[in-house]
Short mmCIF file of C-alpha atoms in Angstrom, two decimals:
data_model
loop_
_atom_site.label_atom_id
_atom_site.label_comp_id
_atom_site.label_asym_id
_atom_site.label_seq_id
_atom_site.Cartn_x
_atom_site.Cartn_y
_atom_site.Cartn_z
CA LYS A 1 31.51 -14.79 1.90
CA LEU A 2 29.08 -11.96 1.07
CA LYS A 3 28.62 -11.77 5.55
CA LYS A 4 32.33 -11.64 5.92
CA LYS A 5 32.88 -8.30 3.72
CA PHE A 6 30.12 -6.28 3.90
CA GLY A 7 28.71 -7.74 7.25
CA VAL A 8 24.90 -8.52 7.76
CA ALA A 9 23.96 -4.88 8.77
CA GLU A 10 24.61 -3.74 4.98
CA LEU A 11 22.77 -6.00 3.13
CA GLU A 12 20.00 -6.85 1.80
CA LEU A 13 18.20 -9.23 -0.99
CA CYS A 14 16.20 -8.13 -3.65
CA MET A 15 14.47 -11.15 -5.77
CA GLU A 16 11.66 -12.62 -8.03
CA ASN A 17 9.07 -14.20 -6.52
CA THR A 18 10.03 -18.26 -8.15
CA GLY A 19 7.58 -19.49 -5.85
CA LEU A 20 9.65 -23.22 -4.16
CA TYR A 21 12.37 -22.28 -5.34
CA ASN A 22 12.49 -19.31 -3.04
CA TRP A 23 12.44 -21.55 -0.12
CA PRO A 24 15.86 -22.53 0.93
CA LEU A 25 17.04 -19.18 0.34
CA TYR A 26 14.14 -17.20 2.70
CA SER A 27 15.46 -19.67 5.62
CA VAL A 28 19.39 -18.28 4.66
CA CYS A 29 17.79 -15.23 4.46
CA GLU A 30 16.03 -15.49 7.42
CA GLU A 31 18.73 -17.42 9.81
CA LEU A 32 21.53 -14.47 8.63
CA SER A 33 18.99 -11.01 9.48
CA ILE A 34 19.24 -10.42 5.61
CA THR A 35 16.64 -8.17 4.81
CA ALA A 36 14.83 -10.27 1.73
CA TYR A 37 12.29 -8.35 -0.93
CA VAL A 38 10.45 -10.72 -2.85
CA ILE A 39 9.29 -8.56 -6.18
CA ASN A 40 5.93 -10.22 -8.37
CA PRO A 41 7.53 -10.85 -12.26
CA LEU A 42 4.39 -9.63 -13.15
CA HIS A 43 4.58 -6.57 -11.47
CA LEU A 44 8.53 -6.71 -12.60
CA LYS A 45 7.66 -7.18 -16.48
CA ARG A 46 5.23 -4.45 -16.64
CA SER A 47 7.50 -2.08 -14.61
CA MET A 48 10.05 -2.73 -17.67
CA GLY A 49 8.00 -1.50 -20.64
CA LEU A 50 9.82 -3.53 -23.71
CA VAL A 51 12.30 -5.29 -23.38
CA ARG A 52 14.59 -7.44 -24.84
CA GLY A 53 16.80 -10.46 -24.35
CA LYS A 54 16.74 -12.44 -21.03
CA ASN A 55 18.82 -15.04 -18.51
CA ASP A 56 20.34 -15.61 -15.45
CA LYS A 57 22.24 -11.94 -16.20
CA ILE A 58 19.90 -9.29 -17.50
CA ASP A 59 17.26 -10.28 -14.98
CA ALA A 60 19.67 -10.43 -12.16
CA GLU A 61 20.19 -6.66 -14.01
CA ARG A 62 16.93 -5.87 -13.95
CA ILE A 63 15.59 -6.48 -10.14
CA ALA A 64 18.50 -4.65 -8.80
CA LEU A 65 17.56 -1.53 -11.26
CA HIS A 66 13.47 -1.81 -10.07
CA ALA A 67 15.20 -2.40 -6.35
CA ARG A 68 16.60 0.85 -6.54
CA ARG A 69 13.57 2.61 -8.94
CA PHE A 70 10.95 1.02 -6.10
CA TYR A 71 12.88 1.10 -3.06
CA ASP A 72 10.78 2.91 -1.31
CA THR A 73 7.89 1.41 -1.70
CA LEU A 74 9.13 -2.89 -1.50
CA THR A 75 8.04 -4.27 1.97
CA PRO A 76 10.54 -6.77 3.45
CA TYR A 77 9.21 -10.18 3.09
CA LYS A 78 8.42 -12.10 6.78
CA LEU A 79 8.54 -16.04 6.31
CA LEU A 80 5.53 -17.46 7.62
CA SER A 81 5.95 -19.88 10.74
#
């Protein structure tokens, strides 16, 4: 759906590193040529300061804000062979 709506060239993905759970998404990003950025959870937590509340929607918003704020320092993730 996203590929049809936005086109692959415009799509970038930013996610928190969750270890083993990220691997299926890495594969899809590589297959569709989507640029993926992976953020260290500790770095994300420290950059936000003291915050309250935690659920998937709030986490997604925090990751998006972090990606926008630190976009110039992010490096695209490369899947290892």
